[in-house]
Amino acid sequence: MKVLSIVGARPQFIKASVVSEVLRAGHTEILLHTGQHYDEEMSKVFFDVMGIPEPDYNLGVGSGPHGWQKAKMLEGIEKVLLDEKPDWVLVYGDTNSTLAGALAAVKIHVPVAHVEAGLRSFNMAMPEEVNRRLTDHVSRLLFCPTQTAVDNLSNEGIHDGVHLVGDVMYDAALAYSERETDILARNGLESKQYLMLTVHRPSNTDNKAHLEAILSSLDGHDVIFPAHPRTVKFLDEHGIAVPETVKMIKPVNYIESLHLIKNARKLLTDSGGMQKEAYFFGTPCITLRDETEWVETVQDGWNVLVGAHPTMISDAIDKFEPSGSRPSSYGDGHASEKIVAMLESI
Ligand code: UD1
């Protein structure tokens, strides 16, 4: 079996790393990087730290408007598909690279398998919601991380090819969270004595009032803030000051990120994946959005949605103390094996 895996943005390197390892044990994998993320700390360090093989193709697309970015990806991916003639195209998550990969493949009749299918925020203003809905509707195999995801697909009339396999991010967290790093010592942090912040969604970064509200709510708290380049750019453009107690650092690698989340007193984030990583480790999560795809984390009481409302953020920092159990809603840590077995069986 020959599988063309398409990645492009930071979370996809993490997801693909665990599936790739299983896939390469018995099959041929061709790895295509769209180049959506290209900074050393957004891309290369992930390949290095997780030992992901060098991509066979790197389209070097880079940043730009959505239409332009996807158009360049479509053109490049189609060429590779015609040359390589894979049995499957494997796409991950909900980024522009995901949708470009799925569309390029389905148009020339290469079957698409979507890892992390069925997630919904029900907010079509998010580019990710558009990407994931369209990708699901053209995929032959849909690998769902949760029962909620299966139900979402069912509500849209998608039943064929749907498989509940668990979450590859849980596989990855199990595989990498025990690795050593000195990230705490390097930043003068002590376990459970600091808050961690990440923010990169357009709804927060491209809105001056939101970004200001989030940062000012953190004034006076010891915070570590690995900042996405998108966020740094908008902080500069809007002239927003970062409070003195908030230590802004460059993006961290995956092992460092897991370590920071695990040891944080609380996590404040608008990332999808990090909400779950906090849940895996029992770190209370304060989500800087009005909705989440990972509803189990909220239902189980470990995640609270506060948007960019200063009083809600402050209240959650001071008072949110989850204590309930964390059932294994995200699988058994063997999602990758199930995905490869399913691809083999068809
Ligand atoms: C993308 C995904 C998002 C995912 C996130 C993880 C889409 C629509 N969004 O968002 O779902 O959670 O990646 O990080 O695909 N930039 C750099 N260097 C880089 C990459 C980006 O400077 O290596 C800057 C550029 O200024 C660019 C901006 O970040 O304009 C946005 O990058 P883009 O890839 O479009 O979206 P993300 O915000 O990273």
CSV table of C-alpha atoms and ligand atoms in Angstrom, one decimal:
chain,number,residue,atom,x,y,z
A,1,MET,CA,0.0,0.0,0.0
A,2,LYS,CA,1.3,3.5,-0.9
A,3,VAL,CA,-0.1,6.4,1.1
A,4,LEU,CA,0.5,10.1,0.5
A,5,SER,CA,0.3,11.9,3.8
A,6,ILE,CA,-0.2,15.7,3.6
A,7,VAL,CA,0.9,18.0,6.4
A,8,GLY,CA,1.5,21.7,6.6
A,9,ALA,CA,0.8,23.3,10.0
A,10,ARG,CA,2.3,22.6,13.4
A,11,PRO,CA,-0.4,20.4,14.9
A,12,GLN,CA,-0.3,18.1,11.8
A,13,PHE,CA,3.3,17.3,12.3
A,14,ILE,CA,2.4,15.9,15.8
A,15,LYS,CA,-0.6,13.9,14.6
A,16,ALA,CA,1.3,12.5,11.5
A,17,SER,CA,4.3,11.5,13.5
A,18,VAL,CA,2.5,8.7,15.4
A,19,VAL,CA,0.6,7.4,12.4
A,20,SER,CA,3.7,7.6,10.2
A,21,GLU,CA,5.6,5.4,12.5
A,22,VAL,CA,3.0,2.6,12.3
A,23,LEU,CA,2.5,3.1,8.6
A,24,ARG,CA,6.1,2.9,7.6
A,25,ALA,CA,6.6,-0.4,9.5
A,26,GLY,CA,4.7,-2.2,6.7
A,27,HIS,CA,4.0,0.2,3.9
A,28,THR,CA,5.3,3.0,1.7
A,29,GLU,CA,4.5,6.5,2.9
A,30,ILE,CA,5.2,9.6,0.8
A,31,LEU,CA,5.3,12.7,3.0
A,32,LEU,CA,4.2,16.0,1.5
A,33,HIS,CA,4.7,19.3,3.4
A,34,THR,CA,2.7,22.2,1.9
A,35,GLY,CA,5.0,24.7,3.6
A,36,GLN,CA,2.0,26.5,5.3
A,37,HIS,CA,4.2,26.7,8.4
A,38,TYR,CA,7.8,27.5,7.5
A,39,ASP,CA,9.5,29.2,10.4
A,40,GLU,CA,12.2,27.0,11.9
A,41,GLU,CA,10.4,26.9,15.3
A,42,MET,CA,7.0,26.3,13.7
A,43,SER,CA,8.1,23.4,11.5
A,44,LYS,CA,11.7,22.1,11.5
A,45,VAL,CA,12.0,21.6,15.2
A,46,PHE,CA,9.0,19.4,15.2
A,47,PHE,CA,10.5,17.1,12.6
A,48,ASP,CA,13.7,17.0,14.6
A,49,VAL,CA,12.3,16.4,18.1
A,50,MET,CA,9.9,13.7,17.0
A,51,GLY,CA,12.2,12.1,14.4
A,52,ILE,CA,9.7,12.6,11.6
A,53,PRO,CA,11.3,11.7,8.2
A,54,GLU,CA,12.3,14.5,5.9
A,55,PRO,CA,9.3,15.3,3.6
A,56,ASP,CA,9.6,13.8,0.1
A,57,TYR,CA,8.0,17.0,-1.2
A,58,ASN,CA,7.9,20.5,0.3
A,59,LEU,CA,5.8,22.9,-1.7
A,60,GLY,CA,7.1,25.9,0.2
A,61,VAL,CA,3.7,27.7,-0.1
A,62,GLY,CA,4.1,30.0,2.9
A,63,SER,CA,1.6,32.5,4.2
A,64,GLY,CA,-0.9,34.6,2.3
A,65,PRO,CA,-4.7,35.1,1.8
A,66,HIS,CA,-6.8,31.9,2.0
A,67,GLY,CA,-7.7,31.7,-1.6
A,68,TRP,CA,-4.2,32.3,-2.9
A,69,GLN,CA,-2.7,29.9,-0.3
A,70,LYS,CA,-5.0,27.0,-1.1
A,71,ALA,CA,-4.7,27.6,-4.9
A,72,LYS,CA,-1.0,27.2,-4.7
A,73,MET,CA,-1.4,24.1,-2.6
A,74,LEU,CA,-3.9,22.6,-4.9
A,75,GLU,CA,-1.7,23.0,-7.9
A,76,GLY,CA,1.3,21.5,-6.2
A,77,ILE,CA,-0.5,18.6,-4.6
A,78,GLU,CA,-2.2,17.6,-7.9
A,79,LYS,CA,1.2,17.4,-9.7
A,80,VAL,CA,2.5,15.1,-6.9
A,81,LEU,CA,-0.6,12.9,-7.0
A,82,LEU,CA,-0.4,12.4,-10.7
A,83,ASP,CA,3.3,11.4,-10.4
A,84,GLU,CA,3.0,9.2,-7.3
A,85,LYS,CA,-0.4,7.6,-7.9
A,86,PRO,CA,-0.9,6.7,-4.3
A,87,ASP,CA,-3.6,4.2,-3.1
A,88,TRP,CA,-4.7,6.7,-0.4
A,89,VAL,CA,-4.3,10.4,0.5
A,90,LEU,CA,-4.2,10.9,4.3
A,91,VAL,CA,-5.1,14.3,5.6
A,92,TYR,CA,-5.2,15.6,9.2
A,93,GLY,CA,-7.3,18.0,11.2
A,94,ASP,CA,-8.8,21.2,9.8
A,95,THR,CA,-6.2,23.5,8.3
A,96,ASN,CA,-5.9,25.0,4.9
A,97,SER,CA,-3.5,22.2,4.0
A,98,THR,CA,-6.1,19.6,5.0
A,99,LEU,CA,-8.8,20.9,2.7
A,100,ALA,CA,-6.3,21.5,-0.2
A,101,GLY,CA,-5.1,17.9,0.1
A,102,ALA,CA,-8.6,16.5,0.2
A,103,LEU,CA,-9.9,18.5,-2.7
A,104,ALA,CA,-6.9,17.9,-5.0
A,105,ALA,CA,-7.2,14.1,-4.4
A,106,VAL,CA,-11.0,13.7,-4.7
A,107,LYS,CA,-11.0,15.6,-8.0
A,108,ILE,CA,-8.7,13.1,-9.6
A,109,HIS,CA,-10.3,10.1,-7.9
A,110,VAL,CA,-7.7,9.3,-5.3
A,111,PRO,CA,-9.5,8.2,-2.1
A,112,VAL,CA,-9.2,10.5,0.9
A,113,ALA,CA,-8.8,9.3,4.5
A,114,HIS,CA,-9.4,12.1,7.1
A,115,VAL,CA,-7.8,11.8,10.6
A,116,GLU,CA,-9.8,13.8,13.2
A,117,ALA,CA,-13.0,13.7,11.2
A,118,GLY,CA,-16.4,14.8,12.6
A,119,LEU,CA,-15.3,17.7,14.8
A,120,ARG,CA,-17.6,20.7,14.8
A,121,SER,CA,-17.6,24.1,16.5
A,122,PHE,CA,-20.8,25.1,14.6
A,123,ASN,CA,-19.2,28.4,13.9
A,124,MET,CA,-18.7,28.9,10.2
A,125,ALA,CA,-16.7,32.2,10.8
A,126,MET,CA,-13.8,29.9,11.7
A,127,PRO,CA,-11.7,28.9,8.7
A,128,GLU,CA,-11.1,25.6,10.4
A,129,GLU,CA,-14.9,24.8,10.5
A,130,VAL,CA,-15.2,25.3,6.8
A,131,ASN,CA,-12.1,23.2,6.2
A,132,ARG,CA,-13.2,20.3,8.3
A,133,ARG,CA,-16.8,20.2,7.0
A,134,LEU,CA,-15.8,20.2,3.4
A,135,THR,CA,-13.0,17.6,4.0
A,136,ASP,CA,-15.4,15.3,5.7
A,137,HIS,CA,-17.9,15.4,2.9
A,138,VAL,CA,-15.3,14.3,0.3
A,139,SER,CA,-13.6,11.7,2.4
A,140,ARG,CA,-13.9,7.9,1.9
A,141,LEU,CA,-12.6,7.0,5.3
A,142,LEU,CA,-13.4,9.2,8.3
A,143,PHE,CA,-11.4,8.5,11.5
A,144,CYS,CA,-13.2,10.0,14.4
A,145,PRO,CA,-11.5,10.7,17.8
A,146,THR,CA,-14.7,10.8,19.8
A,147,GLN,CA,-18.3,9.5,19.8
A,148,THR,CA,-19.4,13.2,19.6
A,149,ALA,CA,-17.6,13.4,16.2
A,150,VAL,CA,-19.4,10.2,15.0
A,151,ASP,CA,-22.7,11.7,16.0
A,152,ASN,CA,-21.9,15.0,14.3
A,153,LEU,CA,-21.2,13.1,11.0
A,154,SER,CA,-24.4,11.1,11.4
A,155,ASN,CA,-26.4,14.3,11.8
A,156,GLU,CA,-25.0,15.5,8.4
A,157,GLY,CA,-25.9,12.2,6.8
A,158,ILE,CA,-22.4,10.8,6.7
A,159,HIS,CA,-22.5,7.1,7.8
A,160,ASP,CA,-20.3,5.2,5.4
A,161,GLY,CA,-16.6,4.8,6.1
A,162,VAL,CA,-17.0,6.3,9.6
A,163,HIS,CA,-14.8,4.7,12.3
A,164,LEU,CA,-14.3,5.6,15.9
A,165,VAL,CA,-10.6,5.0,16.5
A,166,GLY,CA,-9.7,7.5,19.3
A,167,ASP,CA,-7.5,10.5,19.2
A,168,VAL,CA,-4.0,10.4,17.7
A,169,MET,CA,-3.1,13.3,19.9
A,170,TYR,CA,-3.6,11.0,22.9
A,171,ASP,CA,-1.3,8.5,21.3
A,172,ALA,CA,1.3,11.3,20.8
A,173,ALA,CA,0.9,12.7,24.3
A,174,LEU,CA,1.5,9.2,25.8
A,175,ALA,CA,4.5,8.6,23.6
A,176,TYR,CA,6.3,12.0,24.2
A,177,SER,CA,5.3,13.3,27.6
A,178,GLU,CA,7.9,11.3,29.5
A,179,ARG,CA,10.8,12.8,27.5
A,180,GLU,CA,13.1,15.1,29.5
A,181,THR,CA,13.4,18.9,28.9
A,182,ASP,CA,14.8,21.8,30.9
A,183,ILE,CA,12.1,24.2,29.7
A,184,LEU,CA,10.9,25.0,33.3
A,185,ALA,CA,14.5,25.7,34.6
A,186,ARG,CA,15.4,27.7,31.5
A,187,ASN,CA,12.5,30.1,32.2
A,188,GLY,CA,12.7,30.2,36.0
A,189,LEU,CA,9.4,28.4,36.4
A,190,GLU,CA,8.3,26.1,39.3
A,191,SER,CA,5.7,23.4,38.8
A,192,LYS,CA,2.2,24.6,39.5
A,193,GLN,CA,3.3,28.1,40.3
A,194,TYR,CA,2.6,29.6,36.9
A,195,LEU,CA,-0.1,30.0,34.3
A,196,MET,CA,0.4,29.2,30.6
A,197,LEU,CA,-1.0,31.2,27.8
A,198,THR,CA,-1.3,30.6,24.1
A,199,VAL,CA,-3.4,32.5,21.7
A,200,HIS,CA,-3.4,32.4,17.9
A,201,ARG,CA,-7.0,32.2,16.5
A,202,PRO,CA,-7.9,35.0,14.1
A,203,SER,CA,-11.0,35.7,16.3
A,204,ASN,CA,-8.6,36.8,19.1
A,205,THR,CA,-5.5,37.9,17.3
A,206,ASP,CA,-7.1,40.0,14.6
A,207,ASN,CA,-9.3,41.8,17.0
A,208,LYS,CA,-7.5,44.5,19.0
A,209,ALA,CA,-10.2,44.6,21.8
A,210,HIS,CA,-10.0,40.8,22.3
A,211,LEU,CA,-6.2,40.6,22.4
A,212,GLU,CA,-6.0,43.6,24.8
A,213,ALA,CA,-8.7,42.1,27.0
A,214,ILE,CA,-6.9,38.8,27.2
A,215,LEU,CA,-3.5,40.2,28.0
A,216,SER,CA,-4.8,42.8,30.5
A,217,SER,CA,-6.7,40.1,32.5
A,218,LEU,CA,-3.3,38.4,33.1
A,219,ASP,CA,-1.6,41.5,34.6
A,220,GLY,CA,-0.2,40.6,38.0
A,221,HIS,CA,-0.1,36.8,37.4
A,222,ASP,CA,3.0,34.9,36.6
A,223,VAL,CA,2.5,33.7,33.0
A,224,ILE,CA,4.6,31.9,30.4
A,225,PHE,CA,3.4,32.8,26.9
A,226,PRO,CA,4.9,31.0,23.9
A,227,ALA,CA,3.7,33.2,21.2
A,228,HIS,CA,2.7,32.2,17.7
A,229,PRO,CA,4.2,34.4,14.9
A,230,ARG,CA,0.7,35.5,13.9
A,231,THR,CA,0.1,36.8,17.4
A,232,VAL,CA,3.5,38.6,17.6
A,233,LYS,CA,2.7,40.3,14.3
A,234,PHE,CA,-0.7,41.6,15.5
A,235,LEU,CA,0.6,42.7,19.0
A,236,ASP,CA,3.2,44.8,17.1
A,237,GLU,CA,0.6,46.2,14.6
A,238,HIS,CA,-1.9,47.1,17.3
A,239,GLY,CA,0.7,48.5,19.6
A,240,ILE,CA,-0.5,46.2,22.5
A,241,ALA,CA,1.7,46.1,25.5
A,242,VAL,CA,2.4,42.7,27.2
A,243,PRO,CA,2.1,43.0,31.0
A,244,GLU,CA,5.4,42.7,32.9
A,245,THR,CA,4.4,39.5,34.7
A,246,VAL,CA,3.7,37.8,31.3
A,247,LYS,CA,6.9,36.3,29.9
A,248,MET,CA,6.5,36.1,26.1
A,249,ILE,CA,8.9,33.5,24.5
A,250,LYS,CA,9.3,32.0,21.1
A,251,PRO,CA,7.1,29.0,20.1
A,252,VAL,CA,8.3,25.9,22.0
A,253,ASN,CA,8.8,22.4,20.6
A,254,TYR,CA,6.3,19.6,21.3
A,255,ILE,CA,8.1,18.0,24.2
A,256,GLU,CA,8.5,21.4,25.9
A,257,SER,CA,4.9,22.3,25.2
A,258,LEU,CA,3.6,19.1,26.9
A,259,HIS,CA,5.9,19.7,29.8
A,260,LEU,CA,4.7,23.3,30.3
A,261,ILE,CA,1.0,22.3,30.1
A,262,LYS,CA,1.6,19.4,32.6
A,263,ASN,CA,3.2,21.6,35.1
A,264,ALA,CA,1.1,24.7,34.7
A,265,ARG,CA,-1.4,25.7,37.5
A,266,LYS,CA,-3.9,26.5,34.7
A,267,LEU,CA,-3.7,26.8,30.9
A,268,LEU,CA,-5.3,29.6,29.0
A,269,THR,CA,-5.6,28.9,25.3
A,270,ASP,CA,-7.6,29.1,22.1
A,271,SER,CA,-5.9,26.1,20.7
A,272,GLY,CA,-7.9,22.9,20.1
A,273,GLY,CA,-5.2,20.4,20.8
A,274,MET,CA,-4.0,22.0,24.0
A,275,GLN,CA,-7.4,21.8,25.6
A,276,LYS,CA,-7.1,18.1,25.4
A,277,GLU,CA,-3.5,17.9,26.5
A,278,ALA,CA,-4.5,19.9,29.6
A,279,TYR,CA,-7.3,17.3,30.1
A,280,PHE,CA,-4.9,14.3,29.7
A,281,PHE,CA,-2.6,15.7,32.4
A,282,GLY,CA,-5.3,17.1,34.8
A,283,THR,CA,-4.4,20.7,34.3
A,284,PRO,CA,-7.5,23.0,34.5
A,285,CYS,CA,-8.1,24.7,31.1
A,286,ILE,CA,-9.6,28.1,30.5
A,287,THR,CA,-10.5,28.3,26.8
A,288,LEU,CA,-10.4,31.8,25.2
A,289,ARG,CA,-13.3,31.0,22.8
A,290,ASP,CA,-17.1,30.9,23.0
A,291,GLU,CA,-17.3,27.3,21.8
A,292,THR,CA,-15.2,24.2,21.6
A,293,GLU,CA,-15.0,21.1,19.4
A,294,TRP,CA,-13.8,19.1,22.4
A,295,VAL,CA,-17.0,19.2,24.4
A,296,GLU,CA,-16.0,16.2,26.6
A,297,THR,CA,-13.4,18.4,28.4
A,298,VAL,CA,-16.1,20.9,29.3
A,299,GLN,CA,-18.8,18.2,30.1
A,300,ASP,CA,-16.3,16.5,32.5
A,301,GLY,CA,-15.7,19.8,34.2
A,302,TRP,CA,-12.0,20.3,33.3
A,303,ASN,CA,-12.4,23.1,30.7
A,304,VAL,CA,-14.4,26.4,31.0
A,305,LEU,CA,-15.2,28.6,28.0
A,306,VAL,CA,-14.7,32.3,28.7
A,307,GLY,CA,-14.2,33.9,25.3
A,308,ALA,CA,-12.3,37.1,25.6
A,309,HIS,CA,-14.3,38.5,28.5
A,310,PRO,CA,-12.0,40.0,31.1
A,311,THR,CA,-14.2,39.3,34.1
A,312,MET,CA,-14.8,35.7,33.1
A,313,ILE,CA,-11.1,35.2,32.5
A,314,SER,CA,-10.2,36.7,35.9
A,315,ASP,CA,-12.9,34.7,37.7
A,316,ALA,CA,-11.7,31.5,36.1
A,317,ILE,CA,-8.1,32.2,37.0
A,318,ASP,CA,-9.0,32.8,40.6
A,319,LYS,CA,-11.9,30.3,41.2
A,320,PHE,CA,-12.0,27.5,38.6
A,321,GLU,CA,-11.0,24.4,40.4
A,322,PRO,CA,-12.1,21.2,38.7
A,323,SER,CA,-12.0,18.0,40.7
A,324,GLY,CA,-14.1,15.4,38.9
A,325,SER,CA,-12.8,12.3,37.1
A,326,ARG,CA,-11.4,12.4,33.5
A,327,PRO,CA,-12.9,9.4,31.7
A,328,SER,CA,-11.0,8.1,28.7
A,329,SER,CA,-13.1,9.9,26.1
A,330,TYR,CA,-10.2,10.1,23.7
A,331,GLY,CA,-9.5,6.4,23.1
A,332,ASP,CA,-6.9,3.9,24.4
A,333,GLY,CA,-3.7,5.4,22.9
A,334,HIS,CA,-3.8,3.1,19.9
A,335,ALA,CA,-5.7,5.2,17.4
A,336,SER,CA,-2.7,5.1,15.0
A,337,GLU,CA,-2.7,1.3,14.8
A,338,LYS,CA,-6.4,1.2,14.2
A,339,ILE,CA,-6.1,3.8,11.4
A,340,VAL,CA,-3.4,1.8,9.5
A,341,ALA,CA,-5.3,-1.5,10.0
A,342,MET,CA,-8.4,0.1,8.5
A,343,LEU,CA,-6.5,1.5,5.5
A,344,GLU,CA,-5.0,-2.0,4.9
A,345,SER,CA,-8.4,-3.7,5.1
A,346,ILE,CA,-9.9,-1.8,2.1
B,1,UD1,C1,-3.1,27.4,11.3
B,1,UD1,C2,-4.4,26.7,11.1
B,1,UD1,C3,-5.0,26.5,12.5
B,1,UD1,C4,-4.0,25.8,13.5
B,1,UD1,C5,-2.7,26.6,13.5
B,1,UD1,C6,-1.6,26.0,14.3
B,1,UD1,C7,-5.6,27.3,9.1
B,1,UD1,C8,-6.8,28.1,8.5
B,1,UD1,N1,-5.4,27.5,10.4
B,1,UD1,O1,-3.3,28.7,11.8
B,1,UD1,O2,-6.1,25.7,12.4
B,1,UD1,O3,-4.5,25.8,14.8
B,1,UD1,O4,-2.2,26.7,12.1
B,1,UD1,O5,-0.5,26.8,14.5
B,1,UD1,O6,-5.0,26.5,8.4
B,1,UD1,N2,3.4,32.6,10.3
B,1,UD1,C9,4.7,32.8,10.4
B,1,UD1,N3,5.5,31.7,10.3
B,1,UD1,C10,5.0,30.4,10.2
B,1,UD1,C11,3.6,30.2,10.1
B,1,UD1,C12,2.8,31.3,10.1
B,1,UD1,O7,5.2,33.9,10.6
B,1,UD1,O8,5.8,29.5,10.1
B,1,UD1,C13,2.5,33.8,10.4
B,1,UD1,C14,2.3,34.5,9.2
B,1,UD1,O9,2.4,35.9,9.5
B,1,UD1,C15,0.9,34.2,8.7
B,1,UD1,C16,0.2,33.9,10.0
B,1,UD1,O10,1.2,33.4,10.9
B,1,UD1,O11,0.3,35.2,8.0
B,1,UD1,C17,-0.9,32.9,9.9
B,1,UD1,O12,-0.5,31.6,9.5
B,1,UD1,P1,-1.5,30.5,8.8
B,1,UD1,O13,-0.8,29.3,8.5
B,1,UD1,O14,-2.3,31.2,7.8
B,1,UD1,O15,-2.5,30.2,10.0
B,1,UD1,P2,-2.3,29.9,11.5
B,1,UD1,O16,-2.7,31.1,12.3
B,1,UD1,O17,-0.9,29.4,11.8
